[in-house]
Amino acid sequence: MLTSFRKQKAILKFALWFVIIAFVVTIFLVWGVGDKVANANFLMKINGQTVSYEEYSNALENTRNYMRSIFGDNFDSLAQDGELEKKVIEDLTNKHLLIQKAKENGITVSDDEVLALITSIPSFQVDGQFNKEAYQTILARSRMTPQQFEESVRADRLSEKMRELITASVSVSDEEVAKEYSYRNKKASVSYITFNAENFAHEVKAEEAVLKEYFSANAENYRIPKRIKVLYTYFDPAVFTPSAVISDQDAESYYVRNQDQFNTPETVHARHILIRVEDWHNEDAVKAALAKTESILNEIKGGLDFAEAAEKYSADSSAANGGDLGFFTKGQMVPEFEQAAFALNSGEISGVVKTMYGYHLIKAEEKKEASKPTLDEVKEDIKKLLTAQSGEAEFREYVFGRYTAIVKAANITAYNSTAEKQLPVRETGFFSAEDIIEPVSANPDVMTKLFKLSKSEVSQVETINGVSYIFEIEDVQESRIPEFDEVRSAVAADYVNAEAVKFAAAKSEEAMKEADIKAAADKLGTTFTTTPQFIRVQQIPGIGMNLELNDMIFAAGTGKFIARPFINGSSVYAVYVNEIVEPSMDELKDYADMIKNELLMTKSDEALRSYLEEAKAKAKIEISPFYENLFK
């Protein structure tokens, strides 16, 4: 059965390779490993193979960024302490085990496969075509060389091939599909009597000694979280006035030093027609594609408009626009295509051009020669750029100077007590990590950092919504269990409710001893509610959605009460199953493929998990003593 369909999934359960794909698509990469790298050069060794702290650090940051892109700021409240770190370590371990097993099985990844994967990544494309300049720019921004990235892509593909090998033997029978369809589409109708705890509260005796005993047994429920009081100063670049004045000579110097920046490279505006070749090893398909391309070229020579031919024949996404690729420079297209396009004069059409994608016909609509503007043409733009750069640098220097002075003085309070010109200061009241407090709540990472600081300690310079902040911990209230008298009223309310629920459950059990729901209601002198039919994953009218209750209903069978009273908060339900209706199998054919694919996915996950558990049990895993705490 489809386990994921029956059980509620943990919201932060995800695989590292999925996040790696997300990185490839969105380039969420942070390069840098922190201070610990100076003390240890590995996180762990798996069968002698080193997994660096750097790799773990990058994977963790990629994962955080990816999850925040899905959950937003809610992610930080959802992620439990250490849960994310442990998951990343687990997925890194699995990835390296798969790569090792792939190599043992003689699995390889060719250069052509790596190239095909990279060129298909949307982040590296311009107008649907791989762009070498975009590729190099994005990697440079991430402080990653093409060789490093290509090797990471090769490793990811290698682990994926091993997963494919492990799951290749997984199959799903028609019987399994039918059984799952029946499981999902069975319908039930129930009747229930509701017992509200508040109606039994008068039967509860909340004596002082009992309340103290209840408080002692449940003390953690009343724990007061750590709270801090913060004062801070801030620096807004929007109101900062830089002192630098950019002269004509400054602009000229920049112009001379950055000639390449002002060069407009040679460009060509081209259209193309692509006849795609999916498998170059299939000689018949290759010959057919070439013949079709040559036939189209003959049609164009015979008078067919190139744009019309592209709309009619091209397999590229640009076909809808008559094959129009717009203007592009050298380095933006694959080499064979680029060479042919730039060899054409305006209005010329190429012969058949072969690339890794298939066969192309190219028409040069217009060519523009390389050019460079004069200094006078760009002088004002250069001045604006240099003014902005100078202002940013001066602002950073100013903030760093204030920060250095604050640290030298010990903290913001000490600095302002002696400074001729005091810094603007604001204070917060006491707040916990779960509270909404401005400006800290706008950046959960800053919130986390502040709660790690001690009283009177200052933070680093933190940027929140473009404004630079320096925080000082003015006071700290450590987490504690309150005295009983501080929370007596809350304890009393909780105790009365808990005991009242027990009374309600006992009354519900008494009702469920009767023959049916009507007999139970008659005996109690109350009424019952009857629902329309529903399937497992639907809400029960009047009760809500609860998979545990739904499972009990379908397990009970027609004409029976469920196994026990169902408790939901302060309400208790005696639930009687009126009917269980098997679904008609007439519509199975409409859902069979979907169900089969989902079952295949589940069984594949189970096969992979089993394989990795066995591989992990046999593996020799050495953990660096510097990072043992990450594995606890």
XYZ file of C-alpha atoms in Angstrom:
632
model
C 0.000 0.000 0.000
C 1.027 3.548 -0.514
C 2.522 4.390 2.860
C 2.773 8.080 2.144
C -0.963 8.145 1.375
C -1.892 6.661 4.738
C 0.471 8.461 7.072
C 1.083 12.130 7.646
C 4.542 13.011 6.376
C 6.995 15.005 8.459
C 7.093 18.439 6.894
C 10.876 18.630 6.685
C 11.596 15.189 5.278
C 13.506 15.629 2.033
C 16.456 14.097 0.180
C 19.720 15.894 -0.480
C 19.750 15.035 -4.161
C 16.482 16.932 -4.569
C 18.112 19.965 -3.015
C 21.154 19.524 -5.254
C 18.804 19.707 -8.234
C 17.316 22.847 -6.734
C 20.837 24.278 -6.503
C 21.491 23.424 -10.131
C 18.316 25.232 -11.117
C 18.606 28.261 -8.860
C 22.305 28.296 -7.922
C 21.781 28.607 -4.202
C 25.450 28.268 -3.308
C 27.431 29.726 -0.461
C 31.146 29.096 -0.718
C 33.063 29.088 2.529
C 33.424 26.763 5.432
C 33.817 28.772 8.590
C 36.567 28.894 11.163
C 36.533 25.181 11.934
C 38.233 24.274 8.667
C 41.439 25.613 10.087
C 41.223 22.941 12.775
C 40.088 19.939 10.759
C 40.019 19.106 7.078
C 37.245 16.530 7.103
C 33.786 16.007 8.510
C 33.837 12.247 8.165
C 35.403 9.463 6.149
C 33.255 6.829 4.460
C 35.226 3.697 3.635
C 38.335 5.876 3.587
C 36.834 8.556 1.328
C 36.888 12.050 2.820
C 33.749 14.145 3.104
C 34.950 17.681 3.837
C 33.327 20.102 6.231
C 33.206 22.457 3.262
C 30.951 20.065 1.339
C 28.679 19.707 4.367
C 28.595 23.476 4.929
C 27.633 24.146 1.315
C 24.989 21.403 1.300
C 23.505 22.737 4.545
C 23.311 26.293 3.227
C 21.850 25.126 -0.092
C 19.231 23.140 1.796
C 18.336 26.046 4.065
C 17.979 28.408 1.124
C 15.892 25.935 -0.833
C 13.553 25.238 2.091
C 13.177 28.964 2.796
C 12.218 29.467 -0.842
C 9.311 27.071 -0.175
C 8.286 27.881 3.405
C 9.578 31.460 3.693
C 10.332 32.662 7.212
C 8.105 29.872 8.580
C 10.926 27.444 7.828
C 12.968 28.610 10.830
C 10.119 27.872 13.219
C 9.461 24.502 11.577
C 13.076 23.314 11.673
C 13.855 21.706 15.013
C 17.260 22.167 16.625
C 19.783 19.987 14.842
C 17.170 18.260 12.673
C 18.267 19.903 9.443
C 21.956 19.312 10.122
C 21.397 15.615 10.802
C 19.327 15.252 7.636
C 22.027 16.864 5.500
C 24.679 14.577 7.013
C 22.469 11.545 6.363
C 21.921 12.556 2.745
C 25.623 13.273 2.194
C 26.438 9.836 3.572
C 23.892 8.229 1.247
C 25.206 10.160 -1.736
C 28.815 9.079 -1.184
C 27.803 5.471 -0.566
C 25.884 5.473 -3.855
C 28.856 6.941 -5.725
C 31.167 4.308 -4.257
C 28.762 1.510 -5.167
C 28.359 2.943 -8.671
C 32.109 2.810 -9.237
C 32.240 -0.739 -7.875
C 29.593 -1.680 -10.442
C 31.526 -0.075 -13.295
C 29.025 2.736 -13.810
C 30.435 5.858 -15.473
C 29.234 9.269 -16.633
C 30.591 10.511 -19.956
C 31.650 14.060 -20.775
C 28.754 14.252 -23.238
C 26.281 13.425 -20.459
C 27.746 16.132 -18.228
C 27.593 18.637 -21.084
C 23.980 17.747 -21.872
C 22.959 18.165 -18.227
C 24.676 21.525 -17.826
C 23.389 22.999 -21.079
C 19.837 22.010 -20.132
C 19.875 24.038 -16.896
C 17.559 27.074 -17.305
C 19.812 29.305 -15.176
C 22.536 28.962 -17.795
C 20.252 29.699 -20.742
C 19.289 32.858 -22.586
C 16.178 32.645 -24.769
C 16.135 28.871 -24.355
C 19.748 28.377 -25.481
C 22.809 27.594 -23.360
C 24.783 30.777 -22.733
C 28.466 30.330 -21.942
C 28.771 33.836 -20.535
C 25.843 33.305 -18.157
C 27.346 29.966 -17.105
C 30.731 31.478 -16.301
C 29.235 34.532 -14.600
C 27.004 32.517 -12.277
C 29.817 30.157 -11.316
C 32.229 33.044 -10.758
C 29.656 34.729 -8.522
C 29.463 31.496 -6.552
C 33.260 31.237 -6.392
C 33.215 27.935 -8.198
C 35.267 26.970 -11.244
C 33.665 25.246 -14.243
C 35.771 22.163 -13.495
C 34.487 21.991 -9.916
C 30.892 22.410 -11.016
C 31.216 19.866 -13.827
C 32.681 17.316 -11.414
C 29.831 17.924 -8.972
C 27.327 17.363 -11.795
C 29.177 14.175 -12.759
C 29.065 12.932 -9.154
C 25.355 13.708 -8.831
C 24.579 11.883 -12.063
C 26.695 8.934 -10.940
C 24.731 8.587 -7.698
C 21.484 8.927 -9.658
C 22.525 6.129 -12.030
C 23.168 3.909 -9.021
C 19.710 4.718 -7.658
C 18.255 3.810 -11.043
C 20.096 0.480 -10.943
C 18.827 -0.282 -7.431
C 15.217 0.491 -8.315
C 15.220 -1.016 -11.816
C 13.747 -4.316 -10.603
C 10.844 -2.692 -8.738
C 7.456 -3.465 -10.249
C 3.785 -3.018 -9.413
C 1.157 -5.597 -10.360
C -2.378 -4.902 -11.560
C -3.645 -6.503 -8.346
C -1.689 -4.013 -6.248
C -3.093 -1.126 -8.274
C -6.659 -2.397 -7.854
C -6.157 -2.929 -4.130
C -4.785 0.590 -3.700
C -7.646 2.049 -5.741
C -10.131 0.271 -3.495
C -8.292 1.428 -0.377
C -8.400 5.051 -1.479
C -11.981 5.103 -2.692
C -13.900 3.113 -0.084
C -16.594 5.284 1.436
C -17.963 5.341 4.953
C -20.882 6.951 6.719
C -20.887 7.299 10.501
C -23.043 8.560 13.324
C -21.535 9.962 16.495
C -22.382 11.370 19.893
C -20.274 14.291 21.111
C -19.215 14.539 24.760
C -17.762 17.971 25.613
C -15.339 18.058 28.539
C -16.770 21.347 29.820
C -20.007 19.531 30.646
C -18.096 17.322 33.099
C -15.892 20.005 34.679
C -18.205 20.280 37.697
C -17.353 16.681 38.607
C -13.640 17.478 38.951
C -12.254 18.361 42.391
C -9.210 20.610 41.970
C -7.652 20.310 45.428
C -4.404 22.197 46.077
C -2.305 19.103 46.714
C -3.580 17.464 43.535
C -2.833 20.585 41.493
C 0.727 20.723 42.832
C 1.199 17.061 41.982
C -0.155 17.685 38.462
C 2.171 20.663 38.061
C 5.155 18.606 39.178
C 4.354 15.868 36.652
C 3.869 18.357 33.817
C 6.331 21.080 34.772
C 7.930 21.269 31.318
C 4.597 22.331 29.837
C 4.878 25.547 31.842
C 8.526 26.320 31.140
C 9.156 29.987 30.453
C 11.482 30.325 27.440
C 14.705 32.297 27.489
C 14.068 35.992 26.962
C 16.457 38.792 26.098
C 16.306 42.567 26.148
C 18.211 44.295 23.355
C 19.351 47.787 22.545
C 20.690 48.609 19.134
C 22.059 51.315 16.900
C 21.476 51.469 13.179
C 22.929 52.952 10.002
C 20.708 53.558 6.988
C 22.555 53.978 3.666
C 19.525 55.810 2.256
C 20.230 58.806 4.517
C 24.025 58.582 4.385
C 25.698 61.433 2.496
C 29.030 60.427 0.936
C 31.775 63.033 0.837
C 33.547 61.910 -2.334
C 33.198 63.991 -5.516
C 33.885 62.224 -8.813
C 35.856 64.341 -11.286
C 36.158 64.121 -15.059
C 39.655 62.730 -14.527
C 38.263 59.946 -12.321
C 35.794 59.051 -15.058
C 38.524 59.072 -17.697
C 40.797 56.846 -15.581
C 37.976 54.350 -15.122
C 37.227 54.444 -18.843
C 40.872 53.706 -19.709
C 41.241 50.923 -17.128
C 38.015 49.180 -18.128
C 38.099 49.244 -21.909
C 36.499 45.805 -22.225
C 33.503 46.949 -20.226
C 32.610 49.504 -22.873
C 33.231 47.362 -25.914
C 30.082 46.250 -27.671
C 30.970 42.870 -29.186
C 30.019 41.714 -32.639
C 26.443 40.447 -32.637
C 24.196 38.642 -35.049
C 20.403 38.527 -35.165
C 19.529 35.032 -36.368
C 16.683 32.623 -36.934
C 17.117 28.877 -36.999
C 15.333 25.642 -37.724
C 16.201 22.619 -35.579
C 15.564 19.027 -36.561
C 16.350 17.303 -33.288
C 18.339 14.058 -32.997
C 17.548 12.247 -29.756
C 19.979 9.347 -30.197
C 23.112 9.749 -32.313
C 23.708 5.993 -32.098
C 20.510 5.354 -34.060
C 21.851 5.572 -37.616
C 18.425 5.412 -39.250
C 17.124 8.288 -37.119
C 20.238 10.362 -37.837
C 19.939 9.794 -41.595
C 16.235 10.648 -41.510
C 16.893 13.890 -39.601
C 19.622 14.922 -42.047
C 17.432 14.134 -45.048
C 14.560 16.147 -43.573
C 16.848 19.128 -42.930
C 18.174 19.030 -46.504
C 14.616 18.785 -47.818
C 13.587 21.885 -45.827
C 16.616 23.760 -47.151
C 15.537 22.920 -50.707
C 12.036 24.217 -49.954
C 13.498 27.493 -48.692
C 15.695 27.801 -51.769
C 12.540 27.212 -53.781
C 10.840 30.230 -52.213
C 9.450 29.116 -48.813
C 9.859 31.908 -46.257
C 12.432 30.937 -43.582
C 10.226 32.060 -40.677
C 7.282 30.062 -42.044
C 9.540 27.032 -42.433
C 10.684 27.403 -38.811
C 7.098 27.557 -37.551
C 6.228 24.502 -39.617
C 9.256 22.260 -39.047
C 11.506 23.399 -36.157
C 11.613 21.329 -32.956
C 13.009 24.253 -30.958
C 10.897 26.409 -28.631
C 11.675 29.392 -30.881
C 9.542 27.857 -33.660
C 6.489 29.812 -32.504
C 8.421 33.014 -33.261
C 9.593 31.875 -36.661
C 12.835 30.523 -35.198
C 13.854 33.997 -34.006
C 16.775 33.914 -31.540
C 17.251 37.679 -31.367
C 20.741 39.173 -31.190
C 23.516 37.154 -29.545
C 27.271 37.440 -29.120
C 30.057 34.929 -29.429
C 30.168 32.523 -26.512
C 26.401 32.317 -26.105
C 25.748 29.413 -28.464
C 27.398 26.021 -28.873
C 30.589 26.366 -30.965
C 29.344 24.787 -34.215
C 26.221 26.944 -34.258
C 28.164 30.094 -33.368
C 30.790 29.540 -36.071
C 28.162 29.077 -38.765
C 26.015 32.033 -37.658
C 28.859 34.550 -37.504
C 30.186 33.399 -40.885
C 26.969 34.553 -42.568
C 26.294 37.992 -43.977
C 22.987 39.745 -43.338
C 20.203 37.936 -45.203
C 22.244 34.772 -45.892
C 21.104 31.252 -45.048
C 23.537 28.548 -43.959
C 23.834 25.017 -45.162
C 23.076 22.144 -42.777
C 24.824 22.701 -39.413
C 25.342 19.795 -37.010
C 25.396 20.319 -33.213
C 24.813 18.099 -30.195
C 21.088 18.925 -30.467
C 20.610 17.831 -34.069
C 20.704 19.532 -37.474
C 20.134 23.265 -37.957
C 19.466 25.738 -40.718
C 20.457 29.310 -39.803
C 19.474 32.636 -41.303
C 21.366 35.821 -40.380
C 18.788 38.599 -40.291
C 21.233 41.328 -39.304
C 24.836 41.680 -38.167
C 26.330 44.416 -36.016
C 30.067 44.965 -35.926
C 31.921 45.417 -32.655
C 31.952 49.012 -31.407
C 33.002 51.167 -28.475
C 31.460 54.452 -27.271
C 33.623 57.542 -26.743
C 34.445 58.834 -23.267
C 32.061 61.762 -23.699
C 29.220 59.369 -24.527
C 29.596 57.411 -21.282
C 31.197 59.958 -18.932
C 28.033 60.755 -16.962
C 27.144 57.087 -16.601
C 30.654 56.397 -15.290
C 30.340 59.220 -12.773
C 27.041 57.824 -11.487
C 28.603 54.386 -11.163
C 31.703 55.661 -9.356
C 29.608 57.862 -7.079
C 27.495 54.863 -6.076
C 30.543 52.639 -5.576
C 32.382 55.301 -3.601
C 29.306 55.943 -1.473
C 28.876 52.249 -0.699
C 32.541 51.899 0.228
C 32.461 55.032 2.380
C 29.279 53.834 4.102
C 30.822 50.426 4.864
C 33.970 52.119 6.169
C 31.907 54.433 8.354
C 29.865 51.568 9.826
C 32.983 49.469 10.391
C 34.639 52.426 12.121
C 31.708 52.814 14.487
C 31.646 49.058 15.104
C 35.368 49.013 15.893
C 34.926 51.885 18.332
C 31.960 50.135 19.997
C 33.922 46.907 20.436
C 36.905 48.846 21.781
C 34.639 50.541 24.316
C 33.069 47.137 25.217
C 29.550 47.800 23.946
C 27.127 50.455 22.686
C 26.265 51.669 26.191
C 29.921 52.196 27.081
C 30.622 53.913 23.765
C 27.774 56.399 24.137
C 28.796 57.205 27.704
C 32.075 58.737 26.514
C 31.527 59.684 22.853
C 31.241 63.340 21.889
C 28.544 62.432 19.374
C 26.305 59.658 20.610
C 24.905 57.016 18.307
C 21.111 56.753 17.983
C 19.871 53.929 20.187
C 16.598 52.055 20.432
C 15.529 49.434 22.965
C 13.282 46.424 22.870
C 11.444 44.973 25.786
C 12.108 41.389 26.827
C 11.233 38.908 24.089
C 11.635 35.208 23.347
C 12.849 33.588 20.136
C 9.222 32.914 19.169
C 8.053 36.502 19.591
C 7.612 38.996 16.763
C 9.957 41.883 17.474
C 11.197 44.511 15.034
C 13.657 44.708 13.410
C 14.983 41.304 14.478
C 12.080 39.146 13.316
C 12.683 40.241 9.727
C 15.834 38.093 9.736
C 15.537 34.758 11.613
C 19.305 34.188 11.387
C 19.916 37.386 13.345
C 17.385 36.262 15.956
C 19.279 32.981 16.349
C 22.624 34.776 16.713
C 21.319 37.195 19.338
C 20.103 34.381 21.568
C 23.630 32.942 21.586
C 25.156 36.154 22.970
C 25.732 36.886 26.650
C 24.644 39.911 28.636
C 26.472 43.134 27.560
C 27.922 41.395 24.497
C 27.543 43.022 21.078
C 26.698 41.393 17.778
C 28.527 41.701 14.521
C 27.224 44.236 12.027
C 23.989 42.720 10.732
C 22.118 43.870 7.633
C 18.319 43.716 7.729
C 16.334 45.076 4.786
C 19.335 47.099 3.632
C 19.945 48.793 7.002
C 23.047 47.980 9.077
C 22.480 47.192 12.769
C 24.697 46.601 15.786
C 22.944 44.937 18.725
C 23.829 44.831 22.412
C 22.315 42.323 24.819
C 21.065 44.583 27.586
C 19.692 41.839 29.817
C 18.971 38.105 29.786
C 16.287 36.062 31.510
C 17.254 32.414 31.261
C 14.671 29.752 30.565
C 13.160 28.403 33.771
C 10.382 26.383 35.304
C 8.119 28.873 37.111
C 7.025 28.526 40.708
C 3.635 26.874 41.142
C 2.013 30.085 42.392
C 3.056 31.927 39.194
C 1.022 29.596 37.013
C -1.562 28.226 39.423
C -4.559 29.418 37.409
C -3.206 27.867 34.192
C -2.411 24.614 36.003
C -5.900 24.490 37.506
C -7.547 25.052 34.111
C -5.396 22.377 32.470
C -5.999 19.874 35.267
C -9.764 20.391 35.267
C -9.881 19.990 31.490
C -7.711 16.841 31.530
C -9.852 15.207 34.212
C -13.087 16.332 32.538
C -11.925 14.671 29.315
C -11.492 11.437 31.291
C -15.068 11.709 32.578
C -16.272 12.379 29.025
C -14.324 9.368 27.727
C -15.833 7.144 30.411
C -19.329 8.282 29.449
C -18.465 7.646 25.791
C -17.267 4.116 26.605
C -20.550 3.476 28.397
C -22.486 4.586 25.319
C -20.397 2.373 23.021
C -21.520 -0.745 24.907
C -24.981 -0.373 23.394
C -26.096 -2.213 20.252
C -26.039 0.817 17.997
C -25.891 4.607 17.999
C -29.664 5.060 18.423
C -29.757 2.801 21.457
C -26.811 4.683 22.950
C -28.438 8.070 22.376
C -31.769 6.891 23.780
C -30.116 5.584 26.927
C -28.276 8.864 27.475
C -31.251 10.979 26.495
C -29.209 12.830 23.890
C -28.936 13.163 20.127
C -26.461 11.960 17.543
C -25.111 13.310 14.250
C -25.068 11.317 11.004
C -22.603 12.173 8.253
C -22.806 11.799 4.482
C -20.392 9.349 2.881
C -16.688 10.235 2.850
C -13.395 8.623 1.808
C -10.293 8.182 3.965
C -8.654 11.472 3.154
C -11.752 13.635 3.562
C -12.835 15.532 6.647
C -15.564 14.032 8.760
C -18.342 16.638 8.975
C -18.502 18.085 12.472
C -15.234 16.469 13.597
C -12.636 17.452 11.021
C -9.678 15.724 9.410
C -7.897 13.034 11.399
C -6.179 10.106 9.707
C -6.103 8.068 12.922
C -9.874 8.343 13.315
C -10.447 7.541 9.651
C -8.300 4.416 9.965
C -10.322 3.289 13.007
C -13.586 3.838 11.123
C -12.591 1.770 8.092
C -11.079 -0.913 10.336
C -14.264 -1.275 12.408
C -16.580 -2.313 9.593
C -20.291 -1.785 9.031
C -22.650 -1.820 12.040
C -20.007 -1.400 14.755
C -18.598 1.226 17.052
C -14.934 2.074 16.501
C -12.382 0.459 18.827
C -12.396 3.207 21.455
C -13.679 6.708 22.137
C -11.969 9.266 19.933
C -10.526 12.211 21.840
C -9.935 15.439 19.969
C -8.883 18.293 22.234
C -11.649 18.841 24.776
C -14.210 16.779 22.862
C -14.765 13.025 22.969
C -16.706 11.125 20.301
C -18.532 7.803 20.359
C -18.428 6.901 16.659
C -20.652 4.258 15.062
C -20.056 3.015 11.509
C -23.308 2.944 9.549
C -21.822 1.563 6.340
C -18.627 0.871 4.421
C -19.169 1.019 0.667
C -16.737 -0.601 -1.759
C -15.981 1.558 -4.807
C -17.047 0.699 -8.331
C -14.036 -0.497 -10.308
C -15.412 1.014 -13.522
C -13.254 4.123 -13.162
C -10.077 2.260 -12.205
C -8.766 2.563 -15.754
C -8.812 6.359 -15.476
C -6.539 6.335 -12.420
C -4.519 3.155 -12.892
C -1.438 4.817 -14.401
C -1.295 7.509 -11.731
C -1.658 4.992 -8.898
C 0.886 2.663 -10.474
C 3.435 5.477 -10.741
C 2.870 6.495 -7.129
C 3.235 2.912 -5.931
C 6.377 2.535 -8.025
C 7.789 5.648 -6.408
C 6.988 4.395 -2.921
C 8.382 0.915 -3.529
C 11.463 2.432 -5.168
C 12.016 4.622 -2.116
C 11.676 1.581 0.127
C 14.115 -0.430 -2.022
C 16.631 2.410 -1.974
C 16.247 2.920 1.772
C 16.767 -0.792 2.415
C 19.838 -0.871 0.163
C 21.380 2.157 1.862
C 20.707 0.819 5.350
C 22.562 -2.374 4.457
C 25.407 -0.438 2.805
C 25.669 1.844 5.828
C 25.784 -1.104 8.207
C 28.728 -2.571 6.286
C 30.542 0.739 5.756
C 33.411 2.013 7.856
C 32.470 5.553 8.839
C 35.007 7.649 10.743
C 33.784 10.894 12.285
C 36.115 13.838 12.868
C 36.435 14.558 16.610
C 35.979 18.256 15.795
C 32.415 17.639 14.594
C 31.168 14.786 16.770
C 28.463 17.062 18.190
C 26.811 17.250 14.746
C 26.157 13.504 14.822
C 24.557 13.398 18.277
